[in-house]
Coordinates of C-alpha atoms in Angstrom, one line a residue:
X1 CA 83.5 71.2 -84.3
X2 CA 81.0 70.1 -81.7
X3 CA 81.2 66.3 -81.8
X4 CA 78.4 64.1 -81.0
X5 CA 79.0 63.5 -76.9
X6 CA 79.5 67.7 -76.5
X7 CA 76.0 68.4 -78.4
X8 CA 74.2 65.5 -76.8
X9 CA 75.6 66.9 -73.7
X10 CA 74.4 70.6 -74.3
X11 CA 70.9 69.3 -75.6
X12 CA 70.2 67.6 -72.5
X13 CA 72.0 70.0 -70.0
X14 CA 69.7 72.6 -71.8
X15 CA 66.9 70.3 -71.4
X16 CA 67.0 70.4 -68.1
X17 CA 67.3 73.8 -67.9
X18 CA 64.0 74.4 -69.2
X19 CA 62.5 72.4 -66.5
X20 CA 63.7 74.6 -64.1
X21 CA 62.7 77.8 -66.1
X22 CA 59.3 76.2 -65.6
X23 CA 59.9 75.8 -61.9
X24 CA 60.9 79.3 -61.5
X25 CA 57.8 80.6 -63.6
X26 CA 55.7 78.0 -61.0
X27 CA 57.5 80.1 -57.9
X28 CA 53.8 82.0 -56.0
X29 CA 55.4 83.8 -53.1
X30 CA 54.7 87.1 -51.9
X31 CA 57.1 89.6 -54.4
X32 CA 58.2 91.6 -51.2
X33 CA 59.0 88.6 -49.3
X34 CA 62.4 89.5 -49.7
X35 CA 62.1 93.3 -48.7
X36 CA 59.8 92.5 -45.4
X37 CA 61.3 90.3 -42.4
X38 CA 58.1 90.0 -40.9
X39 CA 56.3 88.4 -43.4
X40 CA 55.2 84.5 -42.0
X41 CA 57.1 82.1 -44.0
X42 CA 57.2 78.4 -43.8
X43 CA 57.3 75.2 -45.2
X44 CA 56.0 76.6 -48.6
X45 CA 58.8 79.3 -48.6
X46 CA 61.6 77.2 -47.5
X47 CA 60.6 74.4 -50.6
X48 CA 60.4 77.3 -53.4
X49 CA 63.0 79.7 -52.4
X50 CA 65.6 76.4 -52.7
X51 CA 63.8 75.6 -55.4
X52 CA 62.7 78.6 -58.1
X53 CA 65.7 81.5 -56.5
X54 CA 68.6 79.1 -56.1
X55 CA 68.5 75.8 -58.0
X56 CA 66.4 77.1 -60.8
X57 CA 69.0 80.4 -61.5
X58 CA 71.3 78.4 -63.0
X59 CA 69.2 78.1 -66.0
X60 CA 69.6 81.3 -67.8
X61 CA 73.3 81.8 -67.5
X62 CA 73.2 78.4 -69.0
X63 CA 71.0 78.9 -71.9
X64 CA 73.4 82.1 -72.8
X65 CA 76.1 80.7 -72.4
X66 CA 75.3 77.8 -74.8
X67 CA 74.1 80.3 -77.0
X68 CA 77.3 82.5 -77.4
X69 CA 79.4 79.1 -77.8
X70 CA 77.4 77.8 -80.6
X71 CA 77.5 81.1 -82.1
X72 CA 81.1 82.0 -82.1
X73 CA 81.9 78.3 -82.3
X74 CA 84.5 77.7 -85.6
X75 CA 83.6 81.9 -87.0
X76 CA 86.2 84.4 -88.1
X77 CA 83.5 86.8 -88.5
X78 CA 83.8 88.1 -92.2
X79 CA 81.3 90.4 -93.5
X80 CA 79.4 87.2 -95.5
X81 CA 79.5 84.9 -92.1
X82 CA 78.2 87.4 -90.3
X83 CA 75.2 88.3 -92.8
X84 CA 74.8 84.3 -93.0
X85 CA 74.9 84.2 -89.2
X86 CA 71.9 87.1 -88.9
X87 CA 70.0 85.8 -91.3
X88 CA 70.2 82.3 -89.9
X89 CA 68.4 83.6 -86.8
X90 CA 66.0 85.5 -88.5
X91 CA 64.4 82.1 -89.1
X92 CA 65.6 80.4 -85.8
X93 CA 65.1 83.6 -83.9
X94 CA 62.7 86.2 -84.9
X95 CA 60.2 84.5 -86.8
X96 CA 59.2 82.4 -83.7
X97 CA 59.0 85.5 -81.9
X98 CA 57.0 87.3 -83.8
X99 CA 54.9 84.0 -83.9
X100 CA 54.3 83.3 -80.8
X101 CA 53.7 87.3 -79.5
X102 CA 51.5 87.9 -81.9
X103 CA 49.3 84.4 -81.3
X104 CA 49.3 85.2 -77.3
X105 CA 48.7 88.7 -78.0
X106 CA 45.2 87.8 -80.5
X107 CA 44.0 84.9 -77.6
X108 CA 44.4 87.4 -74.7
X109 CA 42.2 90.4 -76.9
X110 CA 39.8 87.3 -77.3
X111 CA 39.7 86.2 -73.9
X112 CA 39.5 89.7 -72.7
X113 CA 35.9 90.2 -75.2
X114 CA 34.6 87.4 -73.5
X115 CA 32.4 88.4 -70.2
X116 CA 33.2 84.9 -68.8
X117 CA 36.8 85.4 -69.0
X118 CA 37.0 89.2 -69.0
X119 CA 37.3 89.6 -65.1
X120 CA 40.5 87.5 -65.0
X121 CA 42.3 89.9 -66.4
X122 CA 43.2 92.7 -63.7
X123 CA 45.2 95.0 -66.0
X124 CA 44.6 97.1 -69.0
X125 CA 42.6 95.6 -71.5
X126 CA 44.3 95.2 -75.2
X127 CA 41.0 96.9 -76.4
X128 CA 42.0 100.0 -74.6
X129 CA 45.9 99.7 -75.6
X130 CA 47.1 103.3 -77.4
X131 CA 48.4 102.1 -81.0
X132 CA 52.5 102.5 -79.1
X133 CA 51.4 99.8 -76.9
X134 CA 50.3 97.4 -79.1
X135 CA 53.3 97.9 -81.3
X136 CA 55.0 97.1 -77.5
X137 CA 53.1 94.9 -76.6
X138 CA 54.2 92.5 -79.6
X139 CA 58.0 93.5 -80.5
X140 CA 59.3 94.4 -77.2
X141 CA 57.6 93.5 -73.8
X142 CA 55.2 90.4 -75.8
X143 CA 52.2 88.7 -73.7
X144 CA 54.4 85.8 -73.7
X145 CA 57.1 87.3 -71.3
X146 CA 59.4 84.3 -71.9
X147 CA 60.4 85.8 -75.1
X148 CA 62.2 88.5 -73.7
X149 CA 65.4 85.8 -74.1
X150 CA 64.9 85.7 -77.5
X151 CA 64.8 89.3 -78.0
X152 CA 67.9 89.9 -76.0
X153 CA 69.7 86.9 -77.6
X154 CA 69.4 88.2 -80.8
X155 CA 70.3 92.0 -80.0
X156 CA 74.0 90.3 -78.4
X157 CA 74.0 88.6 -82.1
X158 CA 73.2 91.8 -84.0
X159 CA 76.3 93.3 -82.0
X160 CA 78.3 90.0 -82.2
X161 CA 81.4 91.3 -84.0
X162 CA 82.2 93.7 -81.7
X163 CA 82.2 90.9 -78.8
X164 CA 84.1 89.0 -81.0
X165 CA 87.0 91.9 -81.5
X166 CA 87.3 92.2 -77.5
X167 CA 87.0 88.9 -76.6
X168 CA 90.2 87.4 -79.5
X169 CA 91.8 90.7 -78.8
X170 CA 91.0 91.9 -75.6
X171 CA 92.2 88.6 -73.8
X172 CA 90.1 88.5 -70.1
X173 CA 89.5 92.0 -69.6
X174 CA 86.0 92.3 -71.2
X175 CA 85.2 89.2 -69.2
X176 CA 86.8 90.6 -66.1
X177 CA 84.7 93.5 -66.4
X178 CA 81.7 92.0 -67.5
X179 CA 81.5 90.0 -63.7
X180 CA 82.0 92.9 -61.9
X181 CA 78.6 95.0 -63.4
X182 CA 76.7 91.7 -63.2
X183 CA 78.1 91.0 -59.2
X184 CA 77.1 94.7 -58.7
X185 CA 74.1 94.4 -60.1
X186 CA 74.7 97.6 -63.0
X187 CA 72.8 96.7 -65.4
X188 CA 73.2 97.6 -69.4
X189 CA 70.5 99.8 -71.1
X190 CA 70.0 97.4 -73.7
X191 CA 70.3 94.2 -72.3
X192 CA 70.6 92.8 -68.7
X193 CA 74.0 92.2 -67.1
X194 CA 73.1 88.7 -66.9
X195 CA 72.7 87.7 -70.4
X196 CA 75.7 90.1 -71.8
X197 CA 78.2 88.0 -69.2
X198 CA 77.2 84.7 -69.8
X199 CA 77.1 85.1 -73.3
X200 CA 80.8 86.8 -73.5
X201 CA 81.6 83.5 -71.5
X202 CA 80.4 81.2 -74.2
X203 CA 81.4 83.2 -77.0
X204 CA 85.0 83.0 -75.6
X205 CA 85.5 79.7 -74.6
X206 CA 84.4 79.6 -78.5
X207 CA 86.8 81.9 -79.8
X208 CA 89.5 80.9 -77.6
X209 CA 89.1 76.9 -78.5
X210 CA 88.5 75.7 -75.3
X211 CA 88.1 72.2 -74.7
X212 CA 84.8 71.6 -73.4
X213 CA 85.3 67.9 -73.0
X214 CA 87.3 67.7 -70.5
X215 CA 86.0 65.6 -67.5
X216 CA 86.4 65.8 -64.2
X217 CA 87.3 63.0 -61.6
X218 CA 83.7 61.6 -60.1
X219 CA 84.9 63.1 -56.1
X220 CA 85.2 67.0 -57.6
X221 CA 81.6 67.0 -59.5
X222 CA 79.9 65.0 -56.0
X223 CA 81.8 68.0 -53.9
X224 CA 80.8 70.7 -56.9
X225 CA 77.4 69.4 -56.5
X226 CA 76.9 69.5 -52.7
X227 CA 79.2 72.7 -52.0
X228 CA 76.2 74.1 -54.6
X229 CA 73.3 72.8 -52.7
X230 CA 75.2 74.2 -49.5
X231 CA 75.2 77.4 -51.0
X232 CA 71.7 77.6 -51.9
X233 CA 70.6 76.4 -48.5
X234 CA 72.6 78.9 -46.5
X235 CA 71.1 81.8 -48.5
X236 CA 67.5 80.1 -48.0
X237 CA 68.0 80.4 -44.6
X238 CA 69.3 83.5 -44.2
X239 CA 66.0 84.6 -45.9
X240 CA 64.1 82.4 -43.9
X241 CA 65.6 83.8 -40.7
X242 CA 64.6 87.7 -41.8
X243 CA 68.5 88.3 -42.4
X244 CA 68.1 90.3 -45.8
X245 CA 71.4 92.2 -45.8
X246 CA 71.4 93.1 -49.6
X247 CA 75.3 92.7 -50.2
X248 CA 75.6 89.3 -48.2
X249 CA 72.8 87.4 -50.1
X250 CA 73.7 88.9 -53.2
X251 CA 77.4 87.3 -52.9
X252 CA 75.6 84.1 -51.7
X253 CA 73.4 83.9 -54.6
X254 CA 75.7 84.7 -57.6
X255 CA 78.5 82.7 -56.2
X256 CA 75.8 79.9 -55.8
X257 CA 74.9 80.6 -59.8
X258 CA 78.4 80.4 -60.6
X259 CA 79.2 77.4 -58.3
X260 CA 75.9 75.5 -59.6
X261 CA 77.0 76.1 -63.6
X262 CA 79.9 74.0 -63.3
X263 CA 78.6 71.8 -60.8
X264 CA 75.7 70.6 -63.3
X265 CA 78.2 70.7 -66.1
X266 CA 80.9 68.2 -64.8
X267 CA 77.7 66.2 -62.4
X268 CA 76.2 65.0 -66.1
X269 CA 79.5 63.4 -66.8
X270 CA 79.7 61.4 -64.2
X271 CA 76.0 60.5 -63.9
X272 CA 76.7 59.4 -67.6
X273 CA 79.7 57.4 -66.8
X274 CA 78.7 56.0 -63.8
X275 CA 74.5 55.1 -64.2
X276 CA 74.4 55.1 -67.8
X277 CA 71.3 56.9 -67.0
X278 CA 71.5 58.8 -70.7
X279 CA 70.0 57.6 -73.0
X280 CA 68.4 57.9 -76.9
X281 CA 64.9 58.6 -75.2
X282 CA 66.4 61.7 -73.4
X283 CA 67.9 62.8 -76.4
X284 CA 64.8 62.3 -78.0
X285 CA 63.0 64.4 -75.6
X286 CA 65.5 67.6 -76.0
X287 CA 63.6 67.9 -79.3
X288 CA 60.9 69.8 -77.6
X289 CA 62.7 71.9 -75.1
X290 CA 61.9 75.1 -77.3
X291 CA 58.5 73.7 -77.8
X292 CA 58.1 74.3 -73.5
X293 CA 59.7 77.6 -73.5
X294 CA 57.3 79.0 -75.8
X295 CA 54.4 77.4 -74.8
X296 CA 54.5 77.1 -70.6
X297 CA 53.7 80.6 -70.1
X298 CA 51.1 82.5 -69.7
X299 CA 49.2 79.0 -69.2
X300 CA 51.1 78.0 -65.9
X301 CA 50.1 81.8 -64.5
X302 CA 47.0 81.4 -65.6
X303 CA 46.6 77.9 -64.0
X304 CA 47.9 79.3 -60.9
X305 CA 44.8 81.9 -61.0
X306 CA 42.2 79.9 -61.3
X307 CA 43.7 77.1 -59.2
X308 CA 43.8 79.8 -56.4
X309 CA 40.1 80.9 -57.6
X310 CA 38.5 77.8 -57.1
X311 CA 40.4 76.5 -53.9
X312 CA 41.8 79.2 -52.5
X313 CA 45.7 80.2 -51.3
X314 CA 46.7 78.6 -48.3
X315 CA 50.2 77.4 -47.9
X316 CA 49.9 74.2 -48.4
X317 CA 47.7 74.7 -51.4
X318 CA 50.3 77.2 -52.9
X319 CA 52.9 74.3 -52.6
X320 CA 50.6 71.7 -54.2
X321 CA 49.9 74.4 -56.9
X322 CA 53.6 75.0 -57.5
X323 CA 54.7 71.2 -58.4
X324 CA 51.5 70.0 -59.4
X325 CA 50.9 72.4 -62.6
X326 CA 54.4 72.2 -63.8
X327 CA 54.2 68.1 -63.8
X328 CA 50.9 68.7 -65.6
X329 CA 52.3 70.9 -68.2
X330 CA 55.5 69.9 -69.4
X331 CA 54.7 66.1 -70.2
X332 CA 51.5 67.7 -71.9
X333 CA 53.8 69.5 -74.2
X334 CA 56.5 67.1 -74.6
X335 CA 53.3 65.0 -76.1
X336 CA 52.1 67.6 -78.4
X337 CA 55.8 69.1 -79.6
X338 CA 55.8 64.6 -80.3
X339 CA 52.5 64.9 -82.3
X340 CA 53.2 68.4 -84.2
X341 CA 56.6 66.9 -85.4
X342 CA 55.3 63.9 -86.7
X343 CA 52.1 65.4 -88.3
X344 CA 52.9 68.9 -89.1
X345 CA 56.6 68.8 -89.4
X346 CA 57.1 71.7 -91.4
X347 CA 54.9 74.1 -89.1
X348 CA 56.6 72.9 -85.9
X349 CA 60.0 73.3 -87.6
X350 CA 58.7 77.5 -88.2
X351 CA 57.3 78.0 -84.9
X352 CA 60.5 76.5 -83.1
X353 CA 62.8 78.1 -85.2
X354 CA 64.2 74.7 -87.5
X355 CA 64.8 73.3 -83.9

């Protein structure tokens, strides 16, 4: 069982995590930045690279891992649990899915009719879409891109019992494997090597009854947490530099990933013990972390358009653009995931999945 100080403690660590999905959505640098040395970067590039491509990529390993814990948590996997478990997130799961790709997908065909709004939109119009690509367009690659976590959560759950069989019988071998393809980058026709690792991780400190609770001493977390921050830095700067030997910054960055998990797991016990900085209103807040996820995008890229429309894209601007639309966004709907709980409960509760 997950007792009250382990869920609180996922809720908010996976709080947080959402924030700096937002922040990596926010990132606006060049996409070949990292393919061209010669590309001018500055003070903007230095801020988001830390930022979006090495603090922030802690996040999804995070929110799979969470996920194959709580889903492996206390199961034997019997033919009834597992028919119980899919159709469990049918509702937390697919529903919203299908929700929220199908809302998007009618506002952008909308916004694309309109001749005010029309020219926004550089690629193929949904009016012109062949009847494959709308099916596409809503059940696999949605207008809301977000999703694709959702989708590739719930294909690991559809194949669940066979990760349960290797991982109870196949003691670290799966795992062992499993952090070679995602170190070498081979990558899983289904699903990305990413979220089939850090899922296998959760589901077997699940399986295995690992205790989760256990603390570490305050000096180990501070070192976890600056040897993390060193990481990222060094692999900023290496970018920074025009040093973009493939193999050296990819060991940099996933050992930074893995560094920066545990980091942030054992850092909130000790700013919990020592500050006393958690507290019910942060609890509270956790409520709306789904709420975020679905909602942020494609309103932050579209923000970012217009904001770069209307003022235009120096470097300076881009870096007032990345923080300033993310602190605009996410207390906007932290306030309205507030107001649809409290005054249409049961709607927020289908769109979020009972969260």
């Amino acid at each position: 069982m997950v007792d009250r100080y382990l869920s609180d403690k996922l809720k908010v660590i996976s709080f947080f995590s959402m924030i700096m999905v937002v922040f990596l959505h926010s990132y606006n640098l060049e996409e070949n930045i990292l393919q061209d040395p010669n590309i001018t970067k500055g003070y903007n590039f230095l801020v988001q690279f830390f930022i979006s491509q090495g603090l922030a990529r802690i996040a999804v390993p995070i929110f799979f891992i969470i996920s194959g814990y709580l889903l492996f948590l206390n199961k034997n996997y019997t033919s009834n649990e597992y028919f119980l478990i899919l159709k469990k997130r049918l509702k937390s799961l697919v529903i919203p899915y299908l929700f929220w790709s199908c809302l998007l997908f009618v506002v952008f065909f909308l916004l694309q009719s309109l001749p005010q709004t029309a020219t926004f939109f550089k690629q193929k119009h949904i009016v012109n879409y062949t009847f494959t690509e709308v099916l596409q367009a809503i059940f696999i690659y949605p207008i809301p891109f977000q999703l694709w976590f959702v989708r590739d959560l719930f294909i690991l759950i559809v194949f669940s019992p066979l990760f349960y069989i290797f991982i109870k019988y196949a003691k670290n071998l799966l795992l062992l494997i499993l952090l070679i393809t995602w170190w070498f980058q081979f990558d899983f026709i289904i699903f990305s090597n990413e979220a089939i690792l850090f899922f296998t991780l959760g589901g077997t400190f699940a399986v295995k009854k690992l205790d989760l609770n256990i603390q570490m001493f305050s000096k180990i977390s501070i070192l976890l947490l600056f040897l993390w921050v060193f990481i990222i830095l060094s692999e900023t700067i290496l970018v920074y530099k025009g040093i973009l030997n493939k193999n050296i910054l990819n060991s940099i960055h996933k050992s930074g990933i893995l560094v920066g998990i545990v980091a942030i797991w054992s850092f909130y016990d000790f700013l919990l013990l020592k500050t006393k900085i958690i507290n019910s209103i942060l609890i509270s807040l956790t409520q709306t972390s789904f709420f975020i996820y679905v909602c942020h995008e494609p309103l932050l890229e579209i923000l970012k358009i217009v904001s770069y429309k209307i003022f235009g894209s120096s470097q300076f601007l881009k870096l007032i653009v990345y923080f300033t639309i993310p602190l605009l966004i996410i207390p906007i709907f932290i306030l309205l995931g507030f107001w649809f709980k409290k005054n249409a409960s049961n709607f927020f509760s289908i769109v979020t999945g009972g969260r």
